[in-house]
Amino acid sequence: MSAVLAGVGLTKTYGSTTALAGVDVEVGAGDSLAIMGPSGSGKSTLLHTLAGIIRPDGGQVLLRGERSEMGVPPAEGWGRIDDLGENRLSALRRKRFGFVFQSGQLLPELPAEENVALPLMLEGVPRAQAVERARRWFAPLGLDGLERRRPGQLSGGQAQRVAIARALAVAPDVVFADEPTGALDQATSTEVVRLLTSVTREQGAALVMVTHDADVAAHCDRILQVRDGRITNYTQFTAS
């Protein structure tokens, strides 16, 4: 596995509550990692810290190929992202990370194709070109013919597949998924997670997913169990 993102000695506290207690984790290109644990275990804090949404109190988040604020090439190909300024960090999240949330968080006033194209347009790609690139994802994700439908006209599973397309539109290094099947029935959950893991693997993107569902987690290459801010169990699945 060629690692693209790593957390080293990550700590985070909220008042007297320890959310992360020195966590080490890495994820590689085409690798899928599920993070599980009870409510309040620190699993969502870990995902948000790796994604640059939350800054750790201690430790480092490292991204391969990232440069410092001054443009200096990182040592051994790695660069810290936890100490970047907010503007630089926001740009990094737009360009190199993709996100899939439990509710999809699609904009209700936009058709599906424009929801997928939005990250590209935010990066300055002209609308027509961005929409054309977005449409390329619809057939592979089983969404052919739904390009002009708005989120309210889509089923839950269809909306999550649009969210997956949006996450992949920028060709990210890492896709972060926070309970992506939490609002779906079991059959649709299985369909969506199979699609999410397979398409990220095909695109060479790393996948980091928080889930409470063991059946969903089992579709990933690895599972981390987190409790009280610490990794308590690690499962590596061997390809058959």
Short mmCIF file of C-alpha atoms in Angstrom, two decimals:
data_model
loop_
_atom_site.label_atom_id
_atom_site.label_comp_id
_atom_site.label_asym_id
_atom_site.label_seq_id
_atom_site.Cartn_x
_atom_site.Cartn_y
_atom_site.Cartn_z
CA MET A 1 0.00 0.00 0.00
CA SER A 2 1.34 3.44 -0.95
CA ALA A 3 0.22 5.71 1.89
CA VAL A 4 -1.18 9.11 0.91
CA LEU A 5 -2.53 10.37 4.26
CA ALA A 6 -1.36 9.75 7.80
CA GLY A 7 -2.18 10.87 11.32
CA VAL A 8 0.68 10.64 13.81
CA GLY A 9 0.14 10.88 17.57
CA LEU A 10 -3.15 12.74 17.18
CA THR A 11 -4.65 14.20 20.36
CA LYS A 12 -7.78 16.25 20.89
CA THR A 13 -9.68 17.21 24.03
CA TYR A 14 -12.91 19.08 24.63
CA GLY A 15 -12.82 20.35 28.18
CA SER A 16 -12.36 17.27 30.37
CA THR A 17 -13.30 14.90 27.54
CA THR A 18 -10.55 13.17 25.58
CA ALA A 19 -11.64 12.68 21.96
CA LEU A 20 -8.27 11.49 20.62
CA ALA A 21 -5.50 10.09 22.80
CA GLY A 22 -2.43 9.70 20.62
CA VAL A 23 -3.89 7.98 17.54
CA ASP A 24 -1.68 6.76 14.68
CA VAL A 25 -3.34 5.89 11.37
CA GLU A 26 -2.54 5.89 7.67
CA VAL A 27 -4.46 5.21 4.49
CA GLY A 28 -3.16 4.46 1.02
CA ALA A 29 -4.12 4.93 -2.61
CA GLY A 30 -7.03 2.63 -3.45
CA ASP A 31 -7.29 1.61 0.22
CA SER A 32 -10.58 1.72 2.15
CA LEU A 33 -10.60 2.20 5.91
CA ALA A 34 -13.69 1.97 8.13
CA ILE A 35 -13.66 3.62 11.55
CA MET A 36 -16.12 2.19 14.05
CA GLY A 37 -16.93 2.77 17.71
CA PRO A 38 -19.73 3.70 20.10
CA SER A 39 -21.17 7.19 20.30
CA GLY A 40 -18.60 9.55 21.77
CA SER A 41 -15.69 7.21 21.04
CA GLY A 42 -13.80 9.75 18.93
CA LYS A 43 -14.40 8.19 15.52
CA SER A 44 -15.95 11.29 13.93
CA THR A 45 -13.30 13.51 15.53
CA LEU A 46 -10.63 11.30 13.97
CA LEU A 47 -12.21 11.56 10.51
CA HIS A 48 -12.66 15.34 10.77
CA THR A 49 -9.08 15.76 11.99
CA LEU A 50 -7.67 13.74 9.09
CA ALA A 51 -9.83 15.80 6.72
CA GLY A 52 -8.51 19.12 8.02
CA ILE A 53 -11.89 20.18 9.41
CA ILE A 54 -10.74 19.96 13.04
CA ARG A 55 -7.21 20.89 14.12
CA PRO A 56 -5.60 18.45 16.57
CA ASP A 57 -4.22 19.68 19.88
CA GLY A 58 -1.15 17.52 19.32
CA GLY A 59 0.35 15.29 16.66
CA GLN A 60 0.46 15.78 12.92
CA VAL A 61 -1.69 15.14 9.85
CA LEU A 62 0.54 14.40 6.85
CA LEU A 63 -0.40 14.39 3.17
CA ARG A 64 1.91 13.01 0.52
CA GLY A 65 2.92 15.57 -2.09
CA GLU A 66 1.72 18.57 -0.07
CA ARG A 67 3.86 21.70 0.14
CA SER A 68 4.31 24.15 2.98
CA GLU A 69 2.75 27.63 3.04
CA MET A 70 6.03 28.94 1.57
CA GLY A 71 6.00 26.40 -1.27
CA VAL A 72 8.92 24.41 0.10
CA PRO A 73 8.84 20.76 -1.04
CA PRO A 74 8.06 18.48 1.93
CA ALA A 75 10.70 16.19 3.36
CA GLU A 76 10.50 12.68 1.90
CA GLY A 77 7.41 13.67 -0.08
CA TRP A 78 5.22 14.39 2.97
CA GLY A 79 3.81 17.71 4.13
CA ARG A 80 1.87 18.70 7.25
CA ILE A 81 -1.64 19.99 6.71
CA ASP A 82 -2.74 20.47 10.32
CA ASP A 83 -0.71 23.68 10.61
CA LEU A 84 -1.74 25.27 7.31
CA GLY A 85 -3.56 28.59 7.29
CA GLU A 86 -7.33 28.43 6.85
CA ASN A 87 -7.33 29.69 3.25
CA ARG A 88 -4.74 27.14 2.20
CA LEU A 89 -6.52 24.39 4.10
CA SER A 90 -9.87 25.23 2.51
CA ALA A 91 -8.29 25.12 -0.96
CA LEU A 92 -6.69 21.77 -0.15
CA ARG A 93 -10.03 20.31 0.95
CA ARG A 94 -11.61 21.46 -2.32
CA LYS A 95 -8.84 20.15 -4.57
CA ARG A 96 -7.57 16.97 -2.95
CA PHE A 97 -10.40 15.71 -0.74
CA GLY A 98 -13.94 14.58 -1.49
CA PHE A 99 -16.76 14.31 1.06
CA VAL A 100 -19.88 12.15 1.36
CA PHE A 101 -22.17 12.84 4.32
CA GLN A 102 -25.10 10.96 5.84
CA SER A 103 -27.72 13.24 4.30
CA GLY A 104 -25.84 13.87 1.06
CA GLN A 105 -26.01 17.64 1.64
CA LEU A 106 -26.97 18.31 -1.95
CA LEU A 107 -28.22 21.80 -2.81
CA PRO A 108 -31.99 21.40 -3.34
CA GLU A 109 -32.26 24.19 -5.91
CA LEU A 110 -29.69 22.66 -8.27
CA PRO A 111 -30.19 19.71 -10.63
CA ALA A 112 -28.07 16.64 -9.98
CA GLU A 113 -25.51 17.46 -12.69
CA GLU A 114 -24.85 20.90 -11.23
CA ASN A 115 -24.53 19.48 -7.72
CA VAL A 116 -21.81 17.18 -9.05
CA ALA A 117 -20.18 20.01 -11.01
CA LEU A 118 -20.18 22.44 -8.05
CA PRO A 119 -16.69 21.58 -6.70
CA LEU A 120 -15.27 22.08 -10.18
CA MET A 121 -16.98 25.44 -10.59
CA LEU A 122 -15.67 26.53 -7.19
CA GLU A 123 -12.19 25.87 -8.57
CA GLY A 124 -12.83 28.16 -11.52
CA VAL A 125 -13.84 25.62 -14.18
CA PRO A 126 -16.39 27.26 -16.52
CA ARG A 127 -19.93 26.05 -15.90
CA ALA A 128 -20.44 24.32 -19.26
CA GLN A 129 -17.15 22.48 -18.98
CA ALA A 130 -17.78 21.54 -15.34
CA VAL A 131 -21.25 20.15 -16.14
CA GLU A 132 -19.86 18.18 -19.08
CA ARG A 133 -17.26 16.59 -16.79
CA ALA A 134 -19.90 15.94 -14.15
CA ARG A 135 -22.15 14.11 -16.59
CA ARG A 136 -19.43 11.52 -17.22
CA TRP A 137 -20.08 10.10 -13.76
CA PHE A 138 -23.79 9.45 -14.20
CA ALA A 139 -23.70 6.27 -16.29
CA PRO A 140 -20.92 4.56 -14.24
CA LEU A 141 -22.86 5.26 -11.03
CA GLY A 142 -26.19 4.05 -12.38
CA LEU A 143 -27.64 7.54 -12.65
CA ASP A 144 -28.07 7.81 -16.41
CA GLY A 145 -31.11 9.94 -17.25
CA LEU A 146 -31.24 11.66 -13.84
CA GLU A 147 -28.91 14.54 -14.67
CA ARG A 148 -31.61 17.24 -14.56
CA ARG A 149 -33.51 15.97 -11.54
CA ARG A 150 -33.30 17.95 -8.34
CA PRO A 151 -32.51 16.23 -5.01
CA GLY A 152 -36.18 16.22 -4.01
CA GLN A 153 -36.93 14.11 -7.09
CA LEU A 154 -34.35 11.44 -6.22
CA SER A 155 -34.56 8.42 -3.95
CA GLY A 156 -32.22 8.24 -0.96
CA GLY A 157 -29.92 5.84 -2.75
CA GLN A 158 -29.87 7.96 -5.89
CA ALA A 159 -29.08 11.09 -3.89
CA GLN A 160 -26.15 9.35 -2.19
CA ARG A 161 -24.81 8.22 -5.55
CA VAL A 162 -24.97 11.83 -6.72
CA ALA A 163 -23.04 12.77 -3.57
CA ILE A 164 -20.43 10.12 -4.43
CA ALA A 165 -20.14 11.57 -7.94
CA ARG A 166 -19.66 15.04 -6.46
CA ALA A 167 -16.93 13.74 -4.14
CA LEU A 168 -15.08 12.15 -7.06
CA ALA A 169 -15.52 14.98 -9.55
CA VAL A 170 -12.25 16.67 -8.58
CA ALA A 171 -10.25 13.40 -8.78
CA PRO A 172 -9.40 13.56 -5.05
CA ASP A 173 -6.58 11.78 -3.27
CA VAL A 174 -8.88 10.92 -0.35
CA VAL A 175 -12.66 10.56 0.00
CA PHE A 176 -14.09 11.01 3.50
CA ALA A 177 -17.50 9.46 4.17
CA ASP A 178 -19.28 10.19 7.46
CA GLU A 179 -22.08 7.64 8.05
CA PRO A 180 -22.87 7.63 4.30
CA THR A 181 -25.54 4.92 4.67
CA GLY A 182 -27.00 6.05 7.99
CA ALA A 183 -30.26 7.30 6.45
CA LEU A 184 -30.74 4.36 4.07
CA ASP A 185 -32.46 0.99 4.38
CA GLN A 186 -30.29 -2.14 4.53
CA ALA A 187 -30.57 -3.11 0.87
CA THR A 188 -29.83 0.41 -0.35
CA SER A 189 -26.98 0.72 2.18
CA THR A 190 -25.32 -2.38 0.73
CA GLU A 191 -25.71 -1.06 -2.81
CA VAL A 192 -24.27 2.36 -1.95
CA VAL A 193 -21.28 1.10 0.07
CA ARG A 194 -20.36 -1.46 -2.59
CA LEU A 195 -20.40 1.32 -5.15
CA LEU A 196 -18.46 3.71 -2.92
CA THR A 197 -15.67 1.23 -2.14
CA SER A 198 -15.38 -0.09 -5.68
CA VAL A 199 -15.33 3.26 -7.48
CA THR A 200 -12.80 4.85 -5.09
CA ARG A 201 -10.57 1.80 -5.54
CA GLU A 202 -10.87 2.02 -9.32
CA GLN A 203 -10.00 5.72 -9.24
CA GLY A 204 -7.02 5.12 -6.95
CA ALA A 205 -8.48 7.30 -4.20
CA ALA A 206 -8.18 6.41 -0.54
CA LEU A 207 -11.47 6.05 1.35
CA VAL A 208 -11.90 6.86 5.05
CA MET A 209 -15.39 6.04 6.30
CA VAL A 210 -17.07 6.35 9.68
CA THR A 211 -19.92 3.91 10.19
CA HIS A 212 -21.83 2.27 13.03
CA ASP A 213 -22.88 -0.61 10.77
CA ALA A 214 -20.63 -3.69 10.86
CA ASP A 215 -22.05 -4.96 7.56
CA VAL A 216 -21.12 -1.67 5.88
CA ALA A 217 -17.65 -1.66 7.45
CA ALA A 218 -17.01 -5.21 6.20
CA HIS A 219 -16.89 -3.90 2.63
CA CYS A 220 -13.70 -1.97 3.47
CA ASP A 221 -10.15 -3.32 3.36
CA ARG A 222 -9.50 -2.45 7.00
CA ILE A 223 -11.50 -1.66 10.13
CA LEU A 224 -10.35 0.41 13.10
CA GLN A 225 -12.32 0.13 16.32
CA VAL A 226 -12.10 3.29 18.44
CA ARG A 227 -13.09 3.74 22.08
CA ASP A 228 -12.30 6.64 24.41
CA GLY A 229 -10.11 8.21 21.75
CA ARG A 230 -7.89 5.16 21.34
CA ILE A 231 -7.68 2.41 18.73
CA THR A 232 -8.78 -0.75 20.51
CA ASN A 233 -8.85 -3.19 17.59
CA TYR A 234 -7.57 -3.38 14.03
CA THR A 235 -8.83 -5.76 11.36
CA GLN A 236 -7.08 -6.26 8.03
CA PHE A 237 -9.02 -8.22 5.42
CA THR A 238 -7.08 -10.37 2.97
CA ALA A 239 -8.27 -10.37 -0.63
CA SER A 240 -9.56 -13.77 -1.68
#
